[in-house]
Short mmCIF file of C-alpha atoms in Angstrom, two decimals:
data_model
loop_
_atom_site.label_atom_id
_atom_site.label_comp_id
_atom_site.label_asym_id
_atom_site.label_seq_id
_atom_site.Cartn_x
_atom_site.Cartn_y
_atom_site.Cartn_z
CA MET A 49 145.58 -63.44 54.45
CA ASN A 50 148.24 -65.49 56.22
CA ASN A 51 150.99 -63.99 58.37
CA SER A 52 153.58 -64.14 55.56
CA ASN A 53 151.69 -61.36 53.79
CA LYS A 54 151.03 -59.13 56.78
CA LYS A 55 152.98 -55.91 57.11
CA HIS A 56 153.14 -56.31 60.89
CA PRO A 57 152.45 -59.86 62.17
CA ASP A 58 151.42 -60.54 65.74
CA ASN A 59 154.77 -61.24 67.38
CA THR A 60 153.48 -61.55 70.93
CA HIS A 61 152.94 -65.33 70.76
CA TRP A 62 156.01 -66.31 68.72
CA PRO A 63 158.17 -69.09 70.18
CA LEU A 64 161.29 -67.07 69.32
CA ARG A 65 161.77 -64.76 72.29
CA THR A 66 164.23 -61.99 73.13
CA ASP A 67 163.35 -61.49 76.80
CA GLY A 68 166.17 -60.01 78.83
CA LYS A 69 168.11 -58.81 75.79
CA ILE A 70 169.11 -55.25 75.01
CA ALA A 71 168.84 -54.60 71.28
CA LEU A 72 170.24 -51.68 69.30
CA ILE A 73 168.69 -50.81 65.93
CA THR A 74 170.59 -48.30 63.81
CA GLY A 75 168.71 -46.35 61.17
CA ALA A 76 165.62 -47.09 63.22
CA ALA A 77 163.56 -44.14 62.00
CA GLY A 78 163.48 -45.14 58.34
CA GLY A 79 162.94 -48.07 56.05
CA LEU A 80 162.61 -51.30 58.01
CA GLY A 81 163.51 -49.80 61.39
CA GLN A 82 159.93 -49.54 62.64
CA SER A 83 159.20 -53.18 61.84
CA PHE A 84 162.41 -54.36 63.52
CA THR A 85 161.55 -52.25 66.56
CA ARG A 86 158.06 -53.74 66.79
CA CYS A 87 159.38 -57.27 66.34
CA LEU A 88 161.94 -57.02 69.14
CA LEU A 89 159.68 -55.12 71.55
CA ASP A 90 156.84 -57.60 71.09
CA THR A 91 159.12 -60.53 71.89
CA GLY A 92 160.51 -59.07 75.09
CA ALA A 93 163.65 -57.10 74.31
CA THR A 94 164.59 -53.67 75.56
CA VAL A 95 165.20 -51.69 72.37
CA ILE A 96 167.51 -48.75 71.71
CA VAL A 97 166.45 -46.90 68.57
CA SER A 98 169.19 -44.88 66.97
CA GLY A 99 169.71 -42.58 64.01
CA ARG A 100 170.41 -39.02 62.97
CA ARG A 101 166.81 -37.75 62.87
CA CYS A 102 165.82 -37.19 66.49
CA GLU A 103 162.29 -36.02 65.76
CA ALA A 104 161.62 -39.10 63.65
CA LEU A 105 162.93 -41.29 66.49
CA LYS A 106 160.57 -39.55 68.91
CA ARG A 107 157.65 -40.24 66.57
CA LEU A 108 158.75 -43.87 66.35
CA LYS A 109 158.78 -44.20 70.13
CA SER A 110 155.32 -42.63 70.36
CA GLU A 111 153.93 -45.47 68.23
CA PHE A 112 154.64 -47.97 71.03
CA PRO A 113 152.95 -46.50 74.14
CA ASP A 114 152.54 -49.95 75.71
CA HIS A 115 156.31 -50.46 75.59
CA SER A 116 157.51 -46.95 76.45
CA ASP A 117 159.56 -48.24 79.38
CA ARG A 118 161.51 -50.58 77.07
CA ILE A 119 162.28 -48.25 74.18
CA HIS A 120 165.11 -45.72 74.41
CA ILE A 121 166.32 -43.07 71.97
CA VAL A 122 170.06 -42.60 71.45
CA PRO A 123 171.05 -40.36 68.51
CA MET A 124 173.97 -41.62 66.41
CA ASP A 125 175.59 -40.98 63.03
CA VAL A 126 176.99 -44.40 62.12
CA SER A 127 179.46 -42.90 59.63
CA ASP A 128 181.12 -40.78 62.34
CA GLU A 129 183.46 -42.69 64.66
CA LEU A 130 183.19 -40.16 67.49
CA SER A 131 179.40 -40.15 67.28
CA VAL A 132 179.36 -43.96 67.52
CA THR A 133 181.67 -43.99 70.53
CA GLN A 134 179.70 -41.30 72.33
CA ALA A 135 176.41 -43.07 71.60
CA PHE A 136 177.71 -46.29 73.16
CA ASP A 137 178.81 -44.30 76.21
CA VAL A 138 175.25 -43.01 76.55
CA MET A 139 173.82 -46.53 76.13
CA ALA A 140 176.17 -47.93 78.75
CA ALA A 141 175.15 -45.24 81.25
CA ARG A 142 171.40 -45.28 80.58
CA VAL A 143 170.46 -48.77 79.44
CA GLY A 144 173.45 -51.10 79.13
CA ILE A 145 175.61 -52.40 76.31
CA PRO A 146 173.39 -54.02 73.67
CA ASP A 147 173.86 -57.74 73.20
CA VAL A 148 171.81 -57.70 69.99
CA VAL A 149 172.91 -55.18 67.36
CA VAL A 150 170.87 -54.69 64.18
CA ALA A 151 173.08 -52.73 61.77
CA ASN A 152 170.22 -51.39 59.69
CA ALA A 153 171.30 -47.82 58.79
CA GLY A 154 171.49 -47.37 55.05
CA VAL A 155 171.08 -44.92 52.19
CA ALA A 156 170.80 -45.35 48.43
CA ILE A 157 171.36 -43.20 45.36
CA SER A 158 169.83 -44.12 42.03
CA LYS A 159 172.27 -42.99 39.32
CA LYS A 160 174.19 -44.51 36.48
CA ALA A 161 177.77 -45.24 37.54
CA LEU A 162 179.17 -42.71 35.06
CA ASN A 163 177.08 -39.99 36.68
CA CYS A 164 178.06 -40.79 40.29
CA THR A 165 180.41 -38.36 41.98
CA GLY A 166 182.94 -39.08 44.68
CA ASP A 167 180.55 -37.52 47.17
CA ASP A 168 177.79 -39.87 46.01
CA TRP A 169 180.09 -42.83 46.56
CA ASP A 170 181.23 -41.64 49.99
CA SER A 171 177.72 -40.90 51.25
CA VAL A 172 176.54 -44.42 50.44
CA VAL A 173 179.63 -46.43 51.36
CA ASP A 174 180.31 -44.47 54.55
CA THR A 175 176.82 -45.20 55.86
CA ASN A 176 176.17 -48.68 54.46
CA LEU A 177 179.60 -50.27 54.96
CA LYS A 178 181.79 -48.11 57.17
CA GLY A 179 178.78 -47.60 59.47
CA CYS A 180 178.39 -51.36 59.93
CA TRP A 181 182.10 -51.63 60.69
CA LEU A 182 182.11 -48.84 63.28
CA VAL A 183 178.97 -49.98 65.10
CA ALA A 184 179.89 -53.69 65.09
CA THR A 185 183.45 -53.16 66.29
CA GLU A 186 182.38 -50.76 69.05
CA ALA A 187 179.75 -53.21 70.27
CA ALA A 188 182.15 -56.17 70.13
CA ARG A 189 184.90 -54.23 71.88
CA ARG A 190 182.63 -53.48 74.82
CA LEU A 191 180.95 -56.89 74.96
CA SER A 192 184.25 -58.76 74.87
CA GLY A 193 185.68 -56.40 77.47
CA GLU A 194 182.91 -57.49 79.84
CA GLY A 195 183.15 -61.16 78.86
CA ARG A 196 179.62 -61.10 77.41
CA ARG A 197 178.18 -62.91 74.41
CA GLY A 198 176.26 -61.13 71.68
CA SER A 199 174.61 -61.31 68.28
CA ILE A 200 175.35 -58.77 65.57
CA ILE A 201 172.96 -58.77 62.62
CA MET A 202 174.08 -56.94 59.49
CA ILE A 203 171.27 -55.84 57.18
CA SER A 204 172.57 -56.68 53.73
CA SER A 205 170.61 -57.05 50.47
CA ILE A 206 170.23 -59.35 47.51
CA LEU A 207 172.08 -56.58 45.67
CA GLY A 208 175.14 -57.70 47.63
CA HIS A 209 174.87 -61.00 45.72
CA ARG A 210 173.77 -59.92 42.26
CA ALA A 211 174.33 -56.90 40.02
CA ALA A 212 171.69 -54.38 38.97
CA GLY A 213 171.90 -51.08 37.15
CA ASN A 214 171.95 -47.56 38.63
CA VAL A 215 172.89 -48.62 42.18
CA ALA A 216 176.65 -49.25 41.93
CA PRO A 217 177.74 -47.71 45.28
CA TYR A 218 174.86 -49.41 47.11
CA ALA A 219 175.50 -52.85 45.58
CA VAL A 220 179.25 -52.63 46.23
CA ALA A 221 178.65 -51.55 49.84
CA LYS A 222 176.24 -54.42 50.45
CA ALA A 223 178.70 -56.91 48.94
CA GLY A 224 181.23 -55.50 51.40
CA VAL A 225 178.77 -56.05 54.25
CA GLU A 226 178.56 -59.72 53.28
CA GLN A 227 182.34 -60.15 53.48
CA LEU A 228 182.51 -58.03 56.63
CA THR A 229 180.02 -60.41 58.21
CA ARG A 230 182.24 -63.38 57.46
CA VAL A 231 185.56 -61.91 58.59
CA LEU A 232 184.14 -60.56 61.85
CA ALA A 233 182.38 -63.87 62.54
CA LEU A 234 185.71 -65.62 62.16
CA GLU A 235 187.58 -63.28 64.49
CA TRP A 236 184.92 -62.92 67.17
CA ALA A 237 183.68 -66.50 67.52
CA ARG A 238 186.19 -67.03 70.33
CA TYR A 239 184.44 -64.28 72.32
CA GLY A 240 180.98 -65.76 71.91
CA ILE A 241 179.98 -62.91 69.60
CA ARG A 242 178.09 -64.13 66.55
CA VAL A 243 177.92 -62.08 63.35
CA ASN A 244 175.32 -62.94 60.73
CA ALA A 245 173.60 -61.08 57.91
CA LEU A 246 170.00 -60.71 56.83
CA ALA A 247 169.65 -60.06 53.09
CA PRO A 248 166.18 -58.82 52.11
CA GLY A 249 164.89 -58.79 48.59
CA TYR A 250 162.45 -56.09 47.51
CA ILE A 251 160.41 -55.15 50.59
CA GLU A 252 157.46 -52.79 50.30
CA THR A 253 157.94 -49.58 52.29
CA ASP A 254 156.57 -46.04 52.18
CA LEU A 255 159.62 -45.03 50.13
CA ASN A 256 159.11 -47.47 47.26
CA ARG A 257 155.36 -48.14 47.25
CA ASP A 258 154.59 -45.59 44.52
CA PHE A 259 157.31 -46.95 42.24
CA PHE A 260 156.12 -50.54 42.53
CA ALA A 261 152.63 -49.40 41.52
CA THR A 262 154.01 -48.22 38.15
CA GLU A 263 154.41 -50.38 35.06
CA PRO A 264 158.22 -50.78 35.51
CA GLY A 265 157.64 -51.64 39.16
CA GLN A 266 155.03 -54.24 38.29
CA LYS A 267 157.45 -55.81 35.81
CA MET A 268 160.03 -56.13 38.59
CA ILE A 269 157.49 -57.82 40.84
CA HIS A 270 156.66 -60.24 38.04
CA ARG A 271 160.30 -61.43 38.05
CA ILE A 272 160.03 -62.46 41.72
CA PRO A 273 159.11 -66.17 41.78
CA GLN A 274 156.49 -65.61 44.50
CA ARG A 275 155.03 -62.80 42.37
CA ARG A 276 154.79 -60.37 45.25
CA LEU A 277 156.83 -57.85 47.18
CA GLY A 278 158.02 -58.79 50.61
CA GLN A 279 156.39 -57.09 53.60
CA PRO A 280 158.42 -55.81 56.56
CA GLY A 281 156.82 -58.54 58.69
CA ASP A 282 158.36 -61.20 56.45
CA LEU A 283 161.72 -60.34 58.02
CA CYS A 284 160.61 -60.79 61.63
CA GLY A 285 161.09 -64.57 61.80
CA PRO A 286 164.64 -64.52 60.37
CA LEU A 287 165.53 -61.51 62.54
CA LEU A 288 164.29 -63.23 65.69
CA LEU A 289 166.13 -66.42 64.82
CA LEU A 290 169.43 -64.55 64.57
CA ALA A 291 168.73 -62.50 67.71
CA SER A 292 167.63 -65.44 69.86
CA GLU A 293 169.46 -68.34 71.45
CA LEU A 294 168.09 -70.74 68.83
CA SER A 295 170.84 -69.62 66.42
CA ASN A 296 173.72 -70.17 68.86
CA TYR A 297 175.64 -72.34 66.35
CA MET A 298 175.20 -69.88 63.49
CA THR A 299 177.86 -67.31 62.70
CA GLY A 300 179.13 -65.95 59.40
CA SER A 301 175.84 -66.91 57.75
CA THR A 302 173.48 -64.91 55.55
CA LEU A 303 169.74 -65.48 55.60
CA VAL A 304 168.25 -64.41 52.26
CA VAL A 305 164.59 -63.37 52.42
CA ASP A 306 163.55 -62.51 48.88
CA GLY A 307 160.65 -64.64 47.66
CA GLY A 308 163.13 -66.62 45.56
CA HIS A 309 164.37 -63.57 43.67
CA LEU A 310 168.02 -64.63 43.65
CA GLN A 311 166.96 -67.72 41.73
CA SER A 312 165.49 -65.47 39.04
CA SER A 313 166.78 -62.38 37.24
CA LEU A 314 167.01 -59.04 38.99
#
C-alpha cells in the first residue's frame, strides 16, 4: 500500500517542515483533528490543540508521548467570542501566539431543509462559519499587532462548492468559509498573513466508517473517480504546504482534496 492510502503516513522525513512554528488546531479532538495534530507534530511544530471537550483533548495528547513537550491543551468554544479571546490570552501567556491556525472545528446535522429548525441552523453556522471568523480575526489581530506573518488554513469541504441533500446548513456554512477565505486573504495580505482553504472530499473517519460500509455508502464511493474514500493522511501534504514557507505566494486559494469527486456527481 502506498502512502496515499495510509491513514497516518510517516511524516518525519517529509521535505515540508514546520520547525519553529506554533500551530493552533481548533476542533482538535474530533474528526480530522488527530491527523492534523500528528502531521504538524511530526514535522516540527509546537501544537496547541483546542476544543470544548477537555477530556477528549487530554486523550489526544496522551497519544503523542514522544511529543508531550510540544503539545498544549487550550479549551475553546469557537462560537463564543469571549471564549476565543480568553483562549488566545492563555496561548499568549503559556505558548505564544500561533502563526499557523487550522480552523478545523465543525459540526453537521443530517436533515431535510424543511425539517431544520432555527436552532439547527444556528448550531451549524455558528460553529462552522462564525467560528472560523472569530478565530481567524483574533489570530490576525494579534499577529499584525506584533508585526508577525502567519498562515491561516480554513477547513472547508467540497460541499462548499456543490449541492447535496440533507445538509443545507453545513453546505451553506462551508460555502461561506470559501468566501471568507478570499475576503480575509485580500485584506490581510499587506500584513503578511496568508489565508487559504483546504476542501476535503469524503474522508474516512470513525464517525462515518459504518455508513460507508452500507450499500448507500458504497454507491457514494463508486461515484468518486478514484473509487475510494480519502484517508486522513491524504490531507497531510496539502496541509503542510499551506502551513510551510513553500506556499508564501499563495493566499485566497483553496486546495481541493477529493479523489476527483468535484469532477463527478455528488
